[in-house]
Tab-separated table of C-alpha atoms in Angstrom:
chain	number	residue	atom	x	y	z
A	16	MET	CA	0.000	0.000	0.000
A	17	GLN	CA	1.962	2.969	-1.300
A	18	HIS	CA	-0.690	5.587	-1.931
A	19	ILE	CA	-3.047	5.115	1.019
A	20	THR	CA	-1.946	5.834	4.554
A	21	GLN	CA	-3.490	6.029	8.001
A	22	GLN	CA	-0.658	8.270	9.201
A	23	GLU	CA	-0.424	12.028	9.020
A	24	ILE	CA	1.070	12.961	5.627
A	25	ASN	CA	4.518	14.503	5.926
A	26	VAL	CA	4.094	17.022	3.146
A	27	CYS	CA	7.625	18.431	3.421
A	28	ALA	CA	9.163	14.977	3.125
A	29	GLU	CA	6.985	14.279	0.070
A	30	TYR	CA	8.051	17.575	-1.498
A	31	ASN	CA	11.709	16.744	-0.951
A	32	LYS	CA	11.281	13.401	-2.728
A	33	ALA	CA	10.077	15.281	-5.823
A	34	LYS	CA	13.396	17.139	-6.207
A	35	HIS	CA	15.214	16.011	-9.342
A	36	PRO	CA	18.297	17.527	-11.042
A	37	GLU	CA	16.547	17.528	-14.434
A	38	SER	CA	13.398	19.220	-13.116
A	39	GLY	CA	12.866	22.951	-13.322
A	40	ALA	CA	9.352	22.830	-11.889
A	41	ILE	CA	7.669	21.102	-8.991
A	42	VAL	CA	3.927	21.569	-8.519
A	43	MET	CA	2.375	20.372	-5.278
A	44	PHE	CA	-1.304	20.145	-4.444
A	45	SER	CA	-2.341	19.725	-0.849
A	46	GLY	CA	-6.017	18.929	-0.290
A	47	ASP	CA	-6.780	20.035	3.240
A	48	VAL	CA	-9.804	19.643	5.488
A	49	ARG	CA	-11.525	23.016	5.760
A	50	ASN	CA	-13.739	24.228	8.581
A	51	HIS	CA	-16.844	24.726	6.462
A	52	ASN	CA	-18.799	23.041	3.679
A	53	LYS	CA	-22.025	24.259	2.122
A	54	GLY	CA	-22.789	26.491	5.072
A	55	GLN	CA	-22.082	23.886	7.740
A	56	LYS	CA	-19.229	24.072	10.246
A	57	VAL	CA	-17.002	21.042	9.813
A	58	LYS	CA	-15.280	19.542	12.873
A	59	TYR	CA	-13.270	16.860	11.057
A	60	ILE	CA	-13.556	14.370	8.209
A	61	ASP	CA	-13.258	10.619	8.573
A	62	TYR	CA	-12.081	9.109	5.272
A	63	GLU	CA	-12.891	5.534	4.355
A	64	ALA	CA	-11.359	3.686	1.412
A	65	TYR	CA	-11.470	0.347	-0.274
A	66	ASP	CA	-7.744	0.389	0.383
A	67	ALA	CA	-6.454	-2.183	-2.074
A	68	LEU	CA	-8.448	-0.862	-5.028
A	69	ALA	CA	-7.835	2.784	-4.121
A	70	ASP	CA	-4.113	2.087	-4.070
A	71	LYS	CA	-4.218	0.344	-7.456
A	72	THR	CA	-6.411	3.072	-8.931
A	73	ILE	CA	-4.009	5.817	-7.853
A	74	ALA	CA	-1.030	3.835	-9.174
A	75	LYS	CA	-2.777	3.547	-12.557
A	76	ILE	CA	-3.559	7.267	-12.654
A	77	LEU	CA	0.096	8.087	-11.947
A	78	THR	CA	1.217	5.741	-14.722
A	79	GLU	CA	-1.241	7.367	-17.099
A	80	ALA	CA	0.036	10.844	-16.159
A	81	LYS	CA	3.610	9.744	-16.853
A	82	GLU	CA	2.522	8.460	-20.260
A	83	LYS	CA	0.742	11.700	-21.142
A	84	TRP	CA	3.481	14.065	-19.949
A	85	ASP	CA	7.246	13.897	-19.655
A	86	LEU	CA	7.636	13.872	-15.857
A	87	GLN	CA	10.612	13.148	-13.645
A	88	TYR	CA	8.343	12.386	-10.691
A	89	ALA	CA	4.665	11.893	-9.914
A	90	GLU	CA	3.221	10.828	-6.572
A	91	CYS	CA	-0.129	10.931	-4.821
A	92	ILE	CA	-0.825	9.916	-1.246
A	93	HIS	CA	-4.274	9.907	0.314
A	94	ARG	CA	-4.763	9.705	4.057
A	95	ILE	CA	-7.678	7.761	5.523
A	96	GLY	CA	-9.255	7.844	8.973
A	97	LYS	CA	-9.927	10.983	10.985
A	98	VAL	CA	-8.367	14.122	9.471
A	99	GLY	CA	-8.625	17.424	11.350
A	100	ILE	CA	-9.087	20.985	10.059
A	101	CYS	CA	-5.988	22.269	8.196
A	102	GLU	CA	-4.573	18.765	7.982
A	103	THR	CA	-3.702	17.305	4.596
A	104	ALA	CA	-6.070	14.621	3.311
A	105	VAL	CA	-4.315	14.185	-0.028
A	106	VAL	CA	-1.084	15.395	-1.576
A	107	VAL	CA	-0.053	15.332	-5.250
A	108	LEU	CA	3.521	16.039	-6.338
A	109	VAL	CA	4.789	16.347	-9.894
A	110	SER	CA	8.220	17.323	-11.257
A	111	SER	CA	9.012	18.214	-14.857
A	112	VAL	CA	11.479	20.172	-16.947
A	113	HIS	CA	9.061	23.053	-17.637
A	114	ARG	CA	6.196	24.226	-15.489
A	115	LYS	CA	3.321	23.718	-17.918
A	116	GLU	CA	3.537	19.928	-17.749
A	117	ALA	CA	3.827	19.991	-13.973
A	118	TYR	CA	0.644	22.058	-13.545
A	119	ASP	CA	-1.325	20.078	-16.128
A	120	ALA	CA	-0.247	16.675	-14.834
A	121	ASN	CA	-0.826	17.635	-11.213
A	122	ARG	CA	-4.350	18.786	-11.935
A	123	PHE	CA	-5.069	15.714	-14.041
A	124	ILE	CA	-3.946	13.441	-11.200
A	125	ILE	CA	-6.077	15.047	-8.496
A	126	ASP	CA	-9.110	15.267	-10.808
A	127	GLN	CA	-8.793	11.582	-11.665
A	128	VAL	CA	-8.141	10.489	-8.076
A	129	LYS	CA	-11.196	12.395	-6.875
A	130	ALA	CA	-13.328	10.942	-9.645
A	131	LEU	CA	-12.124	7.346	-9.640
A	132	ALA	CA	-10.365	6.247	-6.450
A	133	PRO	CA	-12.737	4.421	-4.081
A	134	ILE	CA	-12.301	6.812	-1.168
A	135	TRP	CA	-15.175	8.444	0.694
A	136	LYS	CA	-15.371	11.319	3.088
A	137	HIS	CA	-17.591	11.224	6.142
A	138	GLU	CA	-17.955	14.804	7.347
A	139	PHE	CA	-18.592	15.430	11.023
A	140	PHE	CA	-20.100	18.824	11.820
A	141	GLU	CA	-19.949	21.119	14.837
A	142	ASP	CA	-23.697	20.625	15.412
A	143	GLY	CA	-23.234	16.896	16.017
A	144	THR	CA	-24.563	15.720	12.656
A	145	SER	CA	-22.540	13.905	10.052
A	146	LYS	CA	-22.817	13.256	6.339
A	147	TRP	CA	-21.260	10.963	3.778
A	148	GLY	CA	-19.876	13.338	1.194
A	149	ALA	CA	-20.215	13.760	-2.497
A	150	ASN	CA	-17.466	15.640	-4.263
A	151	CYS	CA	-18.890	19.085	-4.535
A	152	ASP	CA	-17.301	20.731	-7.524
A	153	CYS	CA	-20.811	20.367	-8.860
A	154	ALA	CA	-23.060	23.303	-8.045
A	155	SER	CA	-26.140	21.055	-7.895
A	156	GLU	CA	-28.147	20.374	-4.795
A	157	ASP	CA	-26.974	17.794	-2.339
A	158	HIS	CA	-28.317	14.268	-2.814
A	159	GLU	CA	-26.487	12.858	0.170
A	160	HIS	CA	-28.062	11.230	3.150
A	161	LEU	CA	-28.062	13.283	6.337
A	162	HIS	CA	-28.430	11.552	9.669
A	163	HIS	CA	-27.854	12.292	13.328
A	164	HIS	CA	-25.368	10.576	15.594
A	165	HIS	CA	-26.494	9.834	19.111
B	8	MET	CA	-23.358	-17.736	-1.968
B	9	ILE	CA	-21.770	-14.432	-2.936
B	10	LYS	CA	-20.245	-12.142	-0.355
B	11	VAL	CA	-21.039	-8.470	-1.004
B	12	HIS	CA	-19.082	-5.614	0.554
B	13	PHE	CA	-20.414	-2.096	1.075
B	14	PHE	CA	-18.775	1.239	1.765
B	15	ALA	CA	-19.613	4.699	2.985
B	16	ALA	CA	-23.300	5.663	2.934
B	17	LEU	CA	-24.363	2.220	1.686
B	18	LYS	CA	-23.263	0.608	4.962
B	19	GLN	CA	-26.242	2.382	6.538
B	20	TYR	CA	-28.539	0.016	4.623
B	21	PHE	CA	-26.505	-3.131	4.240
B	22	THR	CA	-23.858	-3.025	7.026
B	23	ASP	CA	-20.275	-3.730	5.973
B	24	SER	CA	-21.050	-6.940	4.130
B	25	ILE	CA	-23.818	-9.428	3.450
B	26	SER	CA	-24.092	-12.828	1.791
B	27	VAL	CA	-26.567	-13.367	-1.018
B	28	GLU	CA	-27.557	-16.361	-3.088
B	29	PHE	CA	-25.625	-17.109	-6.275
B	30	ILE	CA	-27.734	-17.007	-9.459
B	31	GLU	CA	-26.356	-18.545	-12.645
B	32	ASN	CA	-25.563	-16.067	-15.475
B	33	GLU	CA	-26.551	-13.000	-13.485
B	34	THR	CA	-25.114	-9.737	-14.850
B	35	VAL	CA	-23.776	-6.970	-12.653
B	36	THR	CA	-26.794	-4.845	-13.601
B	37	ASP	CA	-29.226	-7.586	-12.538
B	38	PHE	CA	-27.264	-8.180	-9.358
B	39	ILE	CA	-27.496	-4.488	-8.393
B	40	GLN	CA	-31.232	-4.532	-9.112
B	41	ARG	CA	-31.609	-7.554	-6.853
B	42	LEU	CA	-29.858	-5.651	-4.036
B	43	ALA	CA	-32.182	-2.704	-4.639
B	44	GLN	CA	-35.202	-4.968	-4.263
B	45	PHE	CA	-33.961	-6.202	-0.868
B	46	TYR	CA	-33.536	-2.627	0.361
B	47	PRO	CA	-35.703	-0.205	-1.640
B	48	ASP	CA	-34.295	2.795	0.271
B	49	ALA	CA	-30.907	1.972	-1.231
B	50	ALA	CA	-32.246	1.750	-4.792
B	51	GLU	CA	-31.384	5.315	-5.746
B	52	PRO	CA	-27.827	5.374	-4.290
B	53	LEU	CA	-27.194	1.931	-5.842
B	54	THR	CA	-27.865	3.317	-9.325
B	55	LYS	CA	-24.778	5.518	-8.896
B	56	CYS	CA	-22.443	2.723	-7.846
B	57	ARG	CA	-19.747	0.862	-9.716
B	58	VAL	CA	-18.837	-2.739	-8.945
B	59	ALA	CA	-15.407	-4.248	-8.351
B	60	ILE	CA	-14.410	-7.914	-8.276
B	61	ASN	CA	-10.875	-9.133	-7.581
B	62	GLU	CA	-9.670	-5.572	-7.093
B	63	GLU	CA	-10.749	-4.530	-10.575
B	64	PHE	CA	-13.747	-2.530	-11.693
B	65	VAL	CA	-16.048	-4.707	-13.797
B	66	SER	CA	-18.480	-3.761	-16.516
B	67	PHE	CA	-22.243	-3.818	-15.885
B	68	SER	CA	-22.718	-6.429	-18.592
B	69	ASP	CA	-20.254	-8.865	-17.000
B	70	THR	CA	-21.747	-11.946	-15.362
B	71	ILE	CA	-20.998	-12.681	-11.739
B	72	GLN	CA	-19.236	-15.954	-11.010
B	73	SER	CA	-19.848	-18.175	-8.012
B	74	GLN	CA	-17.547	-17.835	-5.003
B	75	THR	CA	-16.538	-14.276	-5.872
B	76	GLU	CA	-16.583	-11.354	-3.499
B	77	VAL	CA	-18.407	-8.363	-4.898
B	78	TYR	CA	-17.517	-4.809	-3.858
B	79	VAL	CA	-20.179	-2.159	-4.369
B	80	ILE	CA	-18.432	1.173	-4.923
B	81	PRO	CA	-20.357	4.417	-4.403
B	82	PRO	CA	-19.201	7.573	-6.222
B	83	SER	CA	-15.802	8.682	-4.962
B	84	SER	CA	-15.655	11.598	-2.568
B	85	GLY	CA	-12.039	11.600	-1.520
B	86	GLY	CA	-9.590	14.470	-1.601
C	15	MET	CA	11.925	43.563	0.942
C	16	GLN	CA	9.379	40.774	1.378
C	17	HIS	CA	9.495	38.942	-1.925
C	18	ILE	CA	13.198	38.983	-2.770
C	19	THR	CA	15.736	37.147	-0.668
C	20	GLN	CA	19.421	36.296	-0.800
C	21	GLN	CA	18.866	33.366	1.557
C	22	GLU	CA	17.949	29.803	0.689
C	23	ILE	CA	14.131	29.583	0.487
C	24	ASN	CA	12.640	27.446	3.248
C	25	VAL	CA	9.919	25.882	1.134
C	26	CYS	CA	8.407	23.862	3.994
C	27	ALA	CA	8.096	26.944	6.173
C	28	GLU	CA	6.436	28.814	3.296
C	29	TYR	CA	4.019	25.925	2.756
C	30	ASN	CA	3.082	25.930	6.430
C	31	LYS	CA	2.271	29.656	6.299
C	32	ALA	CA	-0.274	28.927	3.550
C	33	LYS	CA	-2.369	26.694	5.841
C	34	HIS	CA	-5.729	28.282	6.589
C	35	PRO	CA	-8.820	26.762	8.268
C	36	GLU	CA	-11.080	28.000	5.448
C	37	SER	CA	-8.858	26.595	2.696
C	38	GLY	CA	-9.466	23.220	1.115
C	39	ALA	CA	-6.664	23.565	-1.423
C	40	ILE	CA	-3.067	24.704	-1.362
C	41	VAL	CA	-1.133	24.792	-4.621
C	42	MET	CA	2.612	25.309	-4.450
C	43	PHE	CA	4.977	25.951	-7.342
C	44	SER	CA	8.678	25.545	-6.804
C	45	GLY	CA	10.883	26.798	-9.637
C	46	ASP	CA	14.150	24.925	-9.288
C	47	VAL	CA	17.501	25.206	-11.023
C	48	ARG	CA	17.885	22.242	-13.362
C	49	ASN	CA	21.124	20.710	-14.592
C	50	HIS	CA	20.496	21.362	-18.277
C	51	ASN	CA	19.161	24.063	-20.591
C	52	LYS	CA	18.969	23.918	-24.373
C	53	GLY	CA	21.502	21.117	-24.561
C	54	GLN	CA	24.020	22.735	-22.213
C	55	LYS	CA	24.978	21.379	-18.803
C	56	VAL	CA	24.177	23.960	-16.167
C	57	LYS	CA	26.411	24.256	-13.075
C	58	TYR	CA	24.415	26.934	-11.261
C	59	ILE	CA	22.451	30.106	-11.916
C	60	ASP	CA	23.311	33.505	-10.491
C	61	TYR	CA	20.144	35.627	-10.277
C	62	GLU	CA	20.317	39.406	-10.369
C	63	ALA	CA	17.379	41.695	-9.613
C	64	TYR	CA	16.517	45.336	-9.435
C	65	ASP	CA	15.492	44.460	-5.905
C	66	ALA	CA	13.224	47.356	-4.978
C	67	LEU	CA	11.232	47.261	-8.217
C	68	ALA	CA	11.124	43.459	-8.316
C	69	ASP	CA	9.698	43.443	-4.809
C	70	LYS	CA	7.049	46.036	-5.702
C	71	THR	CA	6.208	44.231	-8.942
C	72	ILE	CA	5.643	40.914	-7.143
C	73	ALA	CA	3.544	42.632	-4.460
C	74	LYS	CA	1.341	44.127	-7.196
C	75	ILE	CA	0.938	40.780	-8.933
C	76	LEU	CA	-0.150	39.155	-5.650
C	77	THR	CA	-2.676	41.935	-5.066
C	78	GLU	CA	-4.016	41.473	-8.581
C	79	ALA	CA	-4.345	37.710	-8.026
C	80	LYS	CA	-6.301	38.309	-4.810
C	81	GLU	CA	-8.623	40.639	-6.713
C	82	LYS	CA	-9.213	38.118	-9.509
C	83	TRP	CA	-9.751	35.077	-7.270
C	84	ASP	CA	-11.070	34.490	-3.770
C	85	LEU	CA	-7.876	33.416	-1.994
C	86	GLN	CA	-7.069	32.984	1.656
C	87	TYR	CA	-3.343	33.284	0.977
C	88	ALA	CA	-0.983	34.191	-1.864
C	89	GLU	CA	2.779	34.546	-1.606
C	90	CYS	CA	5.747	34.564	-3.949
C	91	ILE	CA	9.399	34.674	-2.945
C	92	HIS	CA	12.265	34.865	-5.422
C	93	ARG	CA	15.816	34.125	-4.404
C	94	ILE	CA	18.722	36.073	-5.904
C	95	GLY	CA	22.442	35.341	-6.041
C	96	LYS	CA	23.949	31.937	-6.721
C	97	VAL	CA	21.379	29.091	-6.762
C	98	GLY	CA	22.583	25.499	-7.183
C	99	ILE	CA	21.018	22.558	-9.038
C	100	CYS	CA	17.806	21.318	-7.335
C	101	GLU	CA	17.623	24.442	-5.218
C	102	THR	CA	14.515	26.597	-5.317
C	103	ALA	CA	14.858	29.899	-7.172
C	104	VAL	CA	11.226	30.916	-6.744
C	105	VAL	CA	8.255	29.627	-4.790
C	106	VAL	CA	4.570	30.500	-5.230
C	107	LEU	CA	1.951	29.497	-2.664
C	108	VAL	CA	-1.801	29.950	-2.951
C	109	SER	CA	-4.653	28.791	-0.694
C	110	SER	CA	-8.334	28.788	-1.579
C	111	VAL	CA	-11.594	27.071	-0.712
C	112	HIS	CA	-11.666	24.961	-3.900
C	113	ARG	CA	-8.739	23.764	-5.946
C	114	LYS	CA	-9.559	25.411	-9.275
C	115	GLU	CA	-8.851	28.918	-7.997
C	116	ALA	CA	-5.638	27.777	-6.330
C	117	TYR	CA	-4.256	26.265	-9.547
C	118	ASP	CA	-5.353	29.183	-11.727
C	119	ALA	CA	-4.086	31.880	-9.367
C	120	ASN	CA	-0.781	30.072	-8.783
C	121	ARG	CA	-0.113	29.801	-12.486
C	122	PHE	CA	-1.127	33.411	-13.085
C	123	ILE	CA	1.304	34.591	-10.404
C	124	ILE	CA	4.333	32.706	-11.719
C	125	ASP	CA	3.541	33.664	-15.333
C	126	GLN	CA	3.297	37.329	-14.383
C	127	VAL	CA	6.384	37.267	-12.158
C	128	LYS	CA	8.427	35.676	-14.933
C	129	ALA	CA	7.147	38.186	-17.476
C	130	LEU	CA	7.268	41.379	-15.424
C	131	ALA	CA	9.532	41.242	-12.380
C	132	PRO	CA	12.975	42.750	-13.099
C	133	ILE	CA	14.943	39.614	-12.261
C	134	TRP	CA	17.533	38.055	-14.548
C	135	LYS	CA	19.241	34.722	-14.600
C	136	HIS	CA	22.909	34.354	-15.406
C	137	GLU	CA	23.508	30.703	-16.247
C	138	PHE	CA	26.918	29.217	-15.602
C	139	PHE	CA	27.664	26.056	-17.564
C	140	GLU	CA	29.872	23.039	-16.915
C	141	ASP	CA	32.078	23.987	-19.909
C	142	GLY	CA	33.084	27.268	-18.252
C	143	THR	CA	30.880	29.538	-20.366
C	144	SER	CA	28.017	31.599	-19.049
C	145	LYS	CA	24.974	33.301	-20.512
C	146	TRP	CA	22.429	35.889	-19.466
C	147	GLY	CA	19.142	34.104	-19.863
C	148	ALA	CA	15.937	34.757	-21.662
C	149	ASN	CA	12.864	32.983	-20.409
C	150	CYS	CA	12.614	30.064	-22.708
C	151	ASP	CA	8.994	29.022	-22.841
C	152	CYS	CA	9.392	30.294	-26.378
C	153	ALA	CA	10.571	27.656	-28.825
C	154	SER	CA	12.418	30.244	-30.932
C	155	GLU	CA	16.159	30.418	-31.347
C	156	ASP	CA	18.276	32.035	-28.701
C	157	HIS	CA	19.056	35.724	-29.176
C	158	GLU	CA	21.163	35.945	-26.041
C	159	HIS	CA	24.764	36.939	-25.843
C	160	LEU	CA	27.228	34.121	-25.207
C	161	HIS	CA	30.650	34.916	-23.816
C	162	HIS	CA	33.546	33.163	-22.124
C	163	HIS	CA	34.773	33.784	-18.588
C	164	HIS	CA	38.501	33.803	-18.082
D	12	MET	CA	23.412	64.979	-15.700
D	13	ILE	CA	21.287	61.856	-15.576
D	14	LYS	CA	22.512	58.721	-13.876
D	15	VAL	CA	21.607	55.565	-15.819
D	16	HIS	CA	21.625	52.072	-14.264
D	17	PHE	CA	22.024	48.843	-16.207
D	18	PHE	CA	21.331	45.222	-15.389
D	19	ALA	CA	22.143	41.757	-16.615
D	20	ALA	CA	23.522	41.493	-20.171
D	21	LEU	CA	23.501	45.284	-20.662
D	22	LYS	CA	26.203	45.715	-18.003
D	23	GLN	CA	28.553	44.115	-20.527
D	24	TYR	CA	28.283	47.263	-22.650
D	25	PHE	CA	27.642	50.015	-20.131
D	26	THR	CA	28.934	48.674	-16.766
D	27	ASP	CA	26.588	49.021	-13.783
D	28	SER	CA	25.878	52.698	-14.322
D	29	ILE	CA	26.933	55.707	-16.359
D	30	SER	CA	26.189	59.427	-16.291
D	31	VAL	CA	24.877	61.124	-19.413
D	32	GLU	CA	24.005	64.713	-20.241
D	33	PHE	CA	20.503	65.981	-19.522
D	34	ILE	CA	18.567	67.132	-22.620
D	35	GLU	CA	15.434	69.214	-22.187
D	36	ASN	CA	12.155	67.512	-23.229
D	37	GLU	CA	13.791	64.239	-24.200
D	38	THR	CA	11.381	61.308	-24.324
D	39	VAL	CA	12.250	57.847	-23.052
D	40	THR	CA	12.324	56.606	-26.657
D	41	ASP	CA	14.804	59.322	-27.673
D	42	PHE	CA	16.870	58.656	-24.574
D	43	ILE	CA	17.164	54.932	-25.399
D	44	GLN	CA	18.145	55.818	-28.978
D	45	ARG	CA	20.861	58.130	-27.644
D	46	LEU	CA	22.239	55.233	-25.538
D	47	ALA	CA	22.173	53.016	-28.639
D	48	GLN	CA	24.218	55.568	-30.558
D	49	PHE	CA	26.889	55.577	-27.830
D	50	TYR	CA	27.152	51.788	-27.962
D	51	PRO	CA	25.901	50.444	-31.301
D	52	ASP	CA	26.436	46.830	-30.152
D	53	ALA	CA	23.800	47.439	-27.493
D	54	ALA	CA	21.266	48.865	-29.950
D	55	GLU	CA	19.417	45.611	-30.511
D	56	PRO	CA	19.152	44.534	-26.832
D	57	LEU	CA	18.133	48.109	-25.915
D	58	THR	CA	15.094	47.873	-28.182
D	59	LYS	CA	13.745	45.134	-25.895
D	60	CYS	CA	14.165	47.105	-22.672
D	61	ARG	CA	11.666	48.906	-20.483
D	62	VAL	CA	12.626	51.953	-18.411
D	63	ALA	CA	11.933	52.612	-14.740
D	64	ILE	CA	12.231	55.893	-12.825
D	65	ASN	CA	11.528	56.238	-9.100
D	66	GLU	CA	10.803	52.532	-8.836
D	67	GLU	CA	8.006	52.694	-11.396
D	68	PHE	CA	7.957	51.637	-15.009
D	69	VAL	CA	7.477	54.672	-17.248
D	70	SER	CA	5.966	54.970	-20.695
D	71	PHE	CA	8.169	55.497	-23.762
D	72	SER	CA	6.445	58.793	-24.508
D	73	ASP	CA	7.241	60.235	-21.056
D	74	THR	CA	9.873	62.943	-20.924
D	75	ILE	CA	12.879	62.501	-18.688
D	76	GLN	CA	13.352	65.098	-15.976
D	77	SER	CA	16.654	66.463	-14.779
D	78	GLN	CA	18.265	64.910	-11.688
D	79	THR	CA	16.418	61.615	-12.098
D	80	GLU	CA	17.999	58.202	-12.038
D	81	VAL	CA	17.016	56.068	-14.985
D	82	TYR	CA	16.917	52.269	-14.774
D	83	VAL	CA	17.132	50.351	-18.041
D	84	ILE	CA	15.281	47.052	-17.597
D	85	PRO	CA	15.990	44.165	-19.982
D	86	PRO	CA	13.313	41.483	-20.502
D	87	SER	CA	12.761	39.488	-17.304
D	88	SER	CA	14.305	36.043	-17.076
D	89	GLY	CA	13.682	35.138	-13.450
D	90	GLY	CA	12.057	31.997	-12.093
């Protein structure tokens, strides 16, 4: 399991791994837990994954990115379990000769991981409710199930 | 029997996993519809799910073999 | 002088400053010195700047980015003087609620800084020659002056 | 006199800075052309330069005042 971890992600260490003498550009994306979502105050998110398939899916996406762009390095690590506000849930690192490839590949990787990797967020709110999340780049109304914890 | 695993919101209906009868030549689509009949509340979320077997996503037209474990995969919401 | 430094850039420290409880996305760009350029082996780059104007220019670009996008944080620091292979010459950090703004604003900032900030690279090559650089996203031939150091 | 500062490749022709005579009502364009006449080798790189006075970029149609320091800014190549 290379791309799924239950530990806190050491973002600096991941950045340092992306350093490469042939690379002029490193682009890093850090997906952090924020304190609000659709008007609700978020306390933390508990991420669940189908670990084995999520890991394989991310590995495939990274391979695809390396086929599409000339990259010296591409990595994505997603944390599962309870992730607090400001903590990193997912990090994507890409190194390339010029910056265009690094931006494009980085964005491709996170878009694909969010769309395809079997990982789910369970948001816990300040008011004691919780909700299994849908990715909300969509502006549409929320179809998710809302239920109270006792 | 077929063991079926659920994740995220679907665990609210099915728990983590259930066992269901094996039916010869059943497609993934038919299998999902059978699950929806057991738990009508889950019918709508089930329509959005993909299915994985042996750590690979399978196509809805594939038939389900005996003795396999089926993973029902709701839309991703990681990141 | 906030945006121009003669010191090594502490990229991890800069990343940590970008953390914000309302931000779901941090995008970081690290522009590093690479060991090759247009077929020549690079030993290091010596960056020169018109410090005061470079600093003001970067500050303006960051203000413009914050006007164009809803950002919790935007920073750019450019190092001057001698910068070795794999070392960071420039870092851009942007935080926002969703990732699209963070990517777009980050790219805007580095594009503008490279185009407008009075900073110049002096490349020193393995073969003992050196060259004042042009930004080479262009594919055109090199108009720069090449001369030997004795 | 006007003090003129140079950067990067232009220092090869002019050194870091030179002093040139003040001419009444001279525009930035005319001023750059005067520099090019002093050092014909620098004529081509000078055509690509911007000019800054008092830490602000100025327009080519601006006139240069006495006692100002002029900064000749080659195309950026940072990052």
